[in-house]
PDB file of C-alpha atoms in Angstrom:
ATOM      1  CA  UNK A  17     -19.402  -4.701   1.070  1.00  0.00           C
ATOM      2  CA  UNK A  18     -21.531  -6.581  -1.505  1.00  0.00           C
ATOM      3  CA  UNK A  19     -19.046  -6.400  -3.947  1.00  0.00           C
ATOM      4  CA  UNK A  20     -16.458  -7.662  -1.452  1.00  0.00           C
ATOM      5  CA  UNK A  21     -18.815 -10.864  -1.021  1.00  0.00           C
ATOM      6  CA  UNK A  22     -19.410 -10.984  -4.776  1.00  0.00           C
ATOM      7  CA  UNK A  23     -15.997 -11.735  -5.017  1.00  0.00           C
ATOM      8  CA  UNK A  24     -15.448 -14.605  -2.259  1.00  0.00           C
ATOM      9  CA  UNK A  25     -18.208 -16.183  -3.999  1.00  0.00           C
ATOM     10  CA  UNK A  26     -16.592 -16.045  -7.006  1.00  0.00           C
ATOM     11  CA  UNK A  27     -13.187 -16.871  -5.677  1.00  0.00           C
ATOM     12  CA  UNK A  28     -14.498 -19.795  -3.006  1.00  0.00           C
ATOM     13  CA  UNK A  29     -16.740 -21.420  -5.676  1.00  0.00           C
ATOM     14  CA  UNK A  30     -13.673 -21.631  -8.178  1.00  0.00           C
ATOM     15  CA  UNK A  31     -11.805 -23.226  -5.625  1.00  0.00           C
ATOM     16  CA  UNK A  32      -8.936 -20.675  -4.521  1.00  0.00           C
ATOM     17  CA  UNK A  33      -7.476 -21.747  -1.479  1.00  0.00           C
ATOM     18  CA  UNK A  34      -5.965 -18.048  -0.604  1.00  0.00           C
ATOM     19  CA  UNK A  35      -8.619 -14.988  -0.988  1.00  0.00           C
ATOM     20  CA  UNK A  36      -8.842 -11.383  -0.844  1.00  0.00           C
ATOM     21  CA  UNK A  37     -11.106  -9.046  -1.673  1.00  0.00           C
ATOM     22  CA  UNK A  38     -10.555  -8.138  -4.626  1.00  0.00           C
ATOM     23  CA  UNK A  39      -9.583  -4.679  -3.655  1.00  0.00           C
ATOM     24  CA  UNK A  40     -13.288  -3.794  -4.289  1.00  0.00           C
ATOM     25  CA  UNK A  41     -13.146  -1.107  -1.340  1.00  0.00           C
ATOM     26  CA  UNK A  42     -10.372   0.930  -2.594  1.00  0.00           C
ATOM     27  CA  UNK A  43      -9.986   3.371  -5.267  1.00  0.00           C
ATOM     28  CA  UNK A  44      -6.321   3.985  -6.483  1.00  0.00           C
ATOM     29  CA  UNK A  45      -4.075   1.030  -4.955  1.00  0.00           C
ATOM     30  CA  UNK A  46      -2.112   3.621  -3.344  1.00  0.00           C
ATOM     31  CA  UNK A  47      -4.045   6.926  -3.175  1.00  0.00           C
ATOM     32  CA  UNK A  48      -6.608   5.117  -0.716  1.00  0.00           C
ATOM     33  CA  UNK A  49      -3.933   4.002   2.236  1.00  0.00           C
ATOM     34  CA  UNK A  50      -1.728   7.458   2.110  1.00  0.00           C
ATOM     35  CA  UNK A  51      -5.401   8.949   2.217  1.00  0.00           C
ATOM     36  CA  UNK A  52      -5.034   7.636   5.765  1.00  0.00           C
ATOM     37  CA  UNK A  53      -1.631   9.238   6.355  1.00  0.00           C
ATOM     38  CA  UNK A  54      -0.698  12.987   8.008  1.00  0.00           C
ATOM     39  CA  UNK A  55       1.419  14.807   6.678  1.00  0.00           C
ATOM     40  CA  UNK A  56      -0.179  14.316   3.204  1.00  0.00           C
ATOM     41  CA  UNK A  57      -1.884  17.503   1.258  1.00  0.00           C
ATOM     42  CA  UNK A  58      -4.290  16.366  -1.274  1.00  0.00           C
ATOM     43  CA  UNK A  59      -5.987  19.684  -2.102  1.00  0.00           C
ATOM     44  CA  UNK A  60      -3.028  21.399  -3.350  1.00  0.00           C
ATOM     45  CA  UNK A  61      -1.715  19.159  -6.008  1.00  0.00           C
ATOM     46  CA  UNK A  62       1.886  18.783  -8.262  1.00  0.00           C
ATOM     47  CA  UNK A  63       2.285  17.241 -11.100  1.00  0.00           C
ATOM     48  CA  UNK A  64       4.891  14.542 -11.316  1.00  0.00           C
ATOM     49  CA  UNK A  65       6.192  11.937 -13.402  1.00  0.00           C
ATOM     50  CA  UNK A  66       4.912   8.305 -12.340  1.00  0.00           C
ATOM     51  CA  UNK A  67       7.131   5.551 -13.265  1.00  0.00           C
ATOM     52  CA  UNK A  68       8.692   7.343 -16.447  1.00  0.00           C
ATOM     53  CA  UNK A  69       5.861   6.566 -18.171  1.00  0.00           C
ATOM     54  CA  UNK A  70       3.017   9.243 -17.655  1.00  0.00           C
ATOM     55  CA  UNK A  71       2.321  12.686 -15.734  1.00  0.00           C
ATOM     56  CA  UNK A  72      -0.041  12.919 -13.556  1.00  0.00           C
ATOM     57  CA  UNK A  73      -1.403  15.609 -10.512  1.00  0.00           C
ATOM     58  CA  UNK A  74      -0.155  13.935  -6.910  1.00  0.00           C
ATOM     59  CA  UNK A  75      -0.547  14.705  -3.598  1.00  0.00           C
ATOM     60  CA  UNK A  76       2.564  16.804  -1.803  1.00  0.00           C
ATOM     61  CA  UNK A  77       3.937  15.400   1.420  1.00  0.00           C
ATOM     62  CA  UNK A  78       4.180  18.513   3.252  1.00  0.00           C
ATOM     63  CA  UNK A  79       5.226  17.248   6.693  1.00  0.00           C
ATOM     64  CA  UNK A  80       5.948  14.637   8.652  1.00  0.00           C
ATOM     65  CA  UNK A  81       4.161  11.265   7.347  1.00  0.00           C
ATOM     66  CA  UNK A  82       2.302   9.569  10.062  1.00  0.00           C
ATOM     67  CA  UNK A  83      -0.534   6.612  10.351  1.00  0.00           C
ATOM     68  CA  UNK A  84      -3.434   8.687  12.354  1.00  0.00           C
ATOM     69  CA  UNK A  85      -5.032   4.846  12.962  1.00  0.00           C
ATOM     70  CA  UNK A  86      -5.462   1.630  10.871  1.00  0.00           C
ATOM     71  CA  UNK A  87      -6.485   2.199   7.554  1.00  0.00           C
ATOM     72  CA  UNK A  88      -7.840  -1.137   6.653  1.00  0.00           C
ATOM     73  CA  UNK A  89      -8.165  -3.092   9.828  1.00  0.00           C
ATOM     74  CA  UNK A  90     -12.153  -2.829   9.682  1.00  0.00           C
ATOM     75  CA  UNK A  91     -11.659  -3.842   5.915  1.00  0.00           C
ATOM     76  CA  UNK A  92      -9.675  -6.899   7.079  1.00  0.00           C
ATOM     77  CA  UNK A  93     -11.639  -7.147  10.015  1.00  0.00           C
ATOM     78  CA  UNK A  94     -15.169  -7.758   7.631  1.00  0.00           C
ATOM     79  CA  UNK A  95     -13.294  -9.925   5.142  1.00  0.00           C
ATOM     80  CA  UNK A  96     -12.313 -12.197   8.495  1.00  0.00           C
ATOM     81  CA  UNK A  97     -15.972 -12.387   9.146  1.00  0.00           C
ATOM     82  CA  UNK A  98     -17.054 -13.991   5.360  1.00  0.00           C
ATOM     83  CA  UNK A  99     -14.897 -16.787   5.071  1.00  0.00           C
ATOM     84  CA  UNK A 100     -12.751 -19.781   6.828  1.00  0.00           C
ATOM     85  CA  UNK A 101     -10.040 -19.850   3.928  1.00  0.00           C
ATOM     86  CA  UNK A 102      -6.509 -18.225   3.875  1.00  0.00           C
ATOM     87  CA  UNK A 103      -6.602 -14.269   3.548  1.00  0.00           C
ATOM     88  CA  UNK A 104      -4.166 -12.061   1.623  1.00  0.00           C
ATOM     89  CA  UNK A 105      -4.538  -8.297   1.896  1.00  0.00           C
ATOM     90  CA  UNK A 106      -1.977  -6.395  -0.605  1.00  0.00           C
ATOM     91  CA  UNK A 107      -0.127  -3.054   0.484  1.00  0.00           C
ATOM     92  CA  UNK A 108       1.389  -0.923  -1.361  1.00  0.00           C
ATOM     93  CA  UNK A 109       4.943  -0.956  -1.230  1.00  0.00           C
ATOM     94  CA  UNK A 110       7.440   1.966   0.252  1.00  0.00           C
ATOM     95  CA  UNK A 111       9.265   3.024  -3.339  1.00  0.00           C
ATOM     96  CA  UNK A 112       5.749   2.881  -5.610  1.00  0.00           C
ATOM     97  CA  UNK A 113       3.821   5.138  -2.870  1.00  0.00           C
ATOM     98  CA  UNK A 114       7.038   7.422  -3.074  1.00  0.00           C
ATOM     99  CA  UNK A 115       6.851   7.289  -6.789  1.00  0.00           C
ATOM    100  CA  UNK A 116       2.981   8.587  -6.659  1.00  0.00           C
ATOM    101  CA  UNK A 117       3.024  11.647  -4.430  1.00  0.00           C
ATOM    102  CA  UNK A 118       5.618  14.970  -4.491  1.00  0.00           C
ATOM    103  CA  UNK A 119       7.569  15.442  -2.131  1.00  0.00           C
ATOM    104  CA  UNK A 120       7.821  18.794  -0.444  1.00  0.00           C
ATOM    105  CA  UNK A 121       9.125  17.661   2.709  1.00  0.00           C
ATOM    106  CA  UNK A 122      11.875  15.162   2.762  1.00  0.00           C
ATOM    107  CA  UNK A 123      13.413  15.962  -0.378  1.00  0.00           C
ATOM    108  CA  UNK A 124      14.883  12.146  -0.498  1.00  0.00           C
ATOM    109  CA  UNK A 125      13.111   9.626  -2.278  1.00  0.00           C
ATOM    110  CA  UNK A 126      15.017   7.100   0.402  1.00  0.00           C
ATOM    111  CA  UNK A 127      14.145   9.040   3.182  1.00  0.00           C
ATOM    112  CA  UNK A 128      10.601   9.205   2.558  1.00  0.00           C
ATOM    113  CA  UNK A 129      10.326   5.310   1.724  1.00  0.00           C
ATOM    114  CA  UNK A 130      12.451   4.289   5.176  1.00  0.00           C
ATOM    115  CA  UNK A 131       9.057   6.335   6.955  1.00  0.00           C
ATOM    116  CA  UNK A 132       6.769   4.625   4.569  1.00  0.00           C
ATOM    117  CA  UNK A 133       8.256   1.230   5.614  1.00  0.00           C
ATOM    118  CA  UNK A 134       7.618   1.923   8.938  1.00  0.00           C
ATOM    119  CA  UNK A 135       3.861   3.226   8.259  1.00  0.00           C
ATOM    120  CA  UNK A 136       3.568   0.042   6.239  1.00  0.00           C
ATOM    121  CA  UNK A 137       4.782  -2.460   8.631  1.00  0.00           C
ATOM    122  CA  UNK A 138       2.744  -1.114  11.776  1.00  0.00           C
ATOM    123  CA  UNK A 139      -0.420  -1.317   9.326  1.00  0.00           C
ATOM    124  CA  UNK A 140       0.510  -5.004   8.678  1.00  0.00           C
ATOM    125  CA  UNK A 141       1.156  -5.973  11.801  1.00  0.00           C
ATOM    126  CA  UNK A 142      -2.717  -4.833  12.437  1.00  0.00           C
ATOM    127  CA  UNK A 143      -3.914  -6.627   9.585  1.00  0.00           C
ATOM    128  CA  UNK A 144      -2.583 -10.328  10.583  1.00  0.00           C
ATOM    129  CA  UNK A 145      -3.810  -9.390  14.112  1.00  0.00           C
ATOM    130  CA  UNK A 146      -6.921  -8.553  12.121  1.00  0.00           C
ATOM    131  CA  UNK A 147      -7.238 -12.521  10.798  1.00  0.00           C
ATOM    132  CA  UNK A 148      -5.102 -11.702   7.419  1.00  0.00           C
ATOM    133  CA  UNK A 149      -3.003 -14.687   6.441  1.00  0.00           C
ATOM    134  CA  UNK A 150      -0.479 -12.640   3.646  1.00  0.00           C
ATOM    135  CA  UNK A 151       0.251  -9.762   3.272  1.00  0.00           C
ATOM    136  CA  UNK A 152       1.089  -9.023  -0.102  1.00  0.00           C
ATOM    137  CA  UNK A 153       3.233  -5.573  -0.912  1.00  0.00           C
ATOM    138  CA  UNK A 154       3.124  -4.275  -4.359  1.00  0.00           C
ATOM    139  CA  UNK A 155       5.807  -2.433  -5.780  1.00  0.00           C
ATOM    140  CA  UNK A 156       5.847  -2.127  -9.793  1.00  0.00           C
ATOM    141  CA  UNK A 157       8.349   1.180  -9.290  1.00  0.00           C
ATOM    142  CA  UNK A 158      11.160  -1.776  -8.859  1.00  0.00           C
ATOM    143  CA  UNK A 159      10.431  -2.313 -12.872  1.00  0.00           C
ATOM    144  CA  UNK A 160      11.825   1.497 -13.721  1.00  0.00           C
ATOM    145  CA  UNK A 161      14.388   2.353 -11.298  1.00  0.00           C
ATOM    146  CA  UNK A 162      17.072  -0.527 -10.913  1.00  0.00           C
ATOM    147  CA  UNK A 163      19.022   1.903  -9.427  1.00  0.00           C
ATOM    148  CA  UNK A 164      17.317   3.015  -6.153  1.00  0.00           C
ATOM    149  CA  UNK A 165      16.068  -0.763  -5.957  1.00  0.00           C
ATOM    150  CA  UNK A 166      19.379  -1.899  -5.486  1.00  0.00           C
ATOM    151  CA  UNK A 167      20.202   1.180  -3.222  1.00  0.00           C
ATOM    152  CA  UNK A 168      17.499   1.306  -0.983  1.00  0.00           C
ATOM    153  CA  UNK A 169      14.397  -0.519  -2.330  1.00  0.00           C
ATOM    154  CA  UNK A 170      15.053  -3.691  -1.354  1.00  0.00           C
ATOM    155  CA  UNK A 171      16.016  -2.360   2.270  1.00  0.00           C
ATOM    156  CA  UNK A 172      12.912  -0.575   2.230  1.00  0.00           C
ATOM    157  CA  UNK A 173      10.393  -3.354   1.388  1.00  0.00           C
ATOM    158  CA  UNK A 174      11.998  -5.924   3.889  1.00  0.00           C
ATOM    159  CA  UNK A 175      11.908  -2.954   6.415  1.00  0.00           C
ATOM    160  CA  UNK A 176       8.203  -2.861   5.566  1.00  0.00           C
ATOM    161  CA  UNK A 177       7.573  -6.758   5.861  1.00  0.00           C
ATOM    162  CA  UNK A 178       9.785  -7.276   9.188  1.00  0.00           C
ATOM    163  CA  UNK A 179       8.584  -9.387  11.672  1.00  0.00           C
ATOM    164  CA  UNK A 180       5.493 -10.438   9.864  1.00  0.00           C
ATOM    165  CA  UNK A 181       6.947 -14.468   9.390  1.00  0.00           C
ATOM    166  CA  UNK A 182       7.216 -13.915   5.613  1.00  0.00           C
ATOM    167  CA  UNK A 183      10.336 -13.405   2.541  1.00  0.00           C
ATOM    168  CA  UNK A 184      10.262 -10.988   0.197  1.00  0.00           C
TER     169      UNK A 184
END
């Protein structure tokens, strides 16, 4: 949590209206939130693909993908609790945590990202109830495959940012 407040000192003293924390209390963007998921095996690994660009040993979704609780509600929670200025929290988004795990289960890329969404837009939801101002989702798998973001990627970000005030 030092570094956290490390980096709203940096942020507040240069003057940022909107902070975050710098992700300081996660490891991989995405590995850390689907750490929080069910249905997620991370001791028997695949290797897959990421983004066309390099291979690299994933986790296999071997059942149903479920949120057991908030995975960074105490994180948001903390960051709350340091400062009075505008919060944004980033996410990562439905078709990049697709794009970083195998999947032994669905066996659709779409179908998979349609129960992210969901995941992703429940944890959210807890986040602005949590004092978070934006909620930022990243998604740099919409750079590689034009087709599914036309297709379904699109659908499957606004599914994940429904109801929370903001465009995508």
């Amino acid at each position: 949590r030092y570094a956290v407040r490390l980096v709203l000192d940096d942020q507040e003293s240069a003057g940022i209206d909107i902070v975050s924390d710098g992700e300081q209390t996660r490891r991989p963007f995405v590995t850390t939130f689907i750490e929080g998921l069910e249905g997620v095996d991370f001791m028997n690994k695949k290797t897959v693909r990421i983004r066309n660009r390099y291979d690299a040993d994933v986790p296999m979704v071997v059942g149903p993908v479920a949120r057991r609780h908030a995975v960074f509600a105490e994180d948001a929670k903390y960051l709350r609790s340091q400062t009075k200025k505008r919060l944004k929290f980033t996410l990562p988004g439905p078709m990049t945590m697709v794009d970083t795990l195998y999947d032994g289960y669905y066996k659709s890329r779409e179908k998979l990202a349609r129960e992210f969404a969901a995941i992703l837009n429940a944890e959210a939801r807890e986040l602005v109830a949590a004092g978070i101002d934006i909620v930022q989702f990243d998604e740099p798998a919409f750079n590689v495959y034009m087709d599914e973001v036309r297709d379904w990627g699109i659908a499957t970000l606004e599914q994940a940012a429904a109801g929370l005030g903001c465009t995508t």
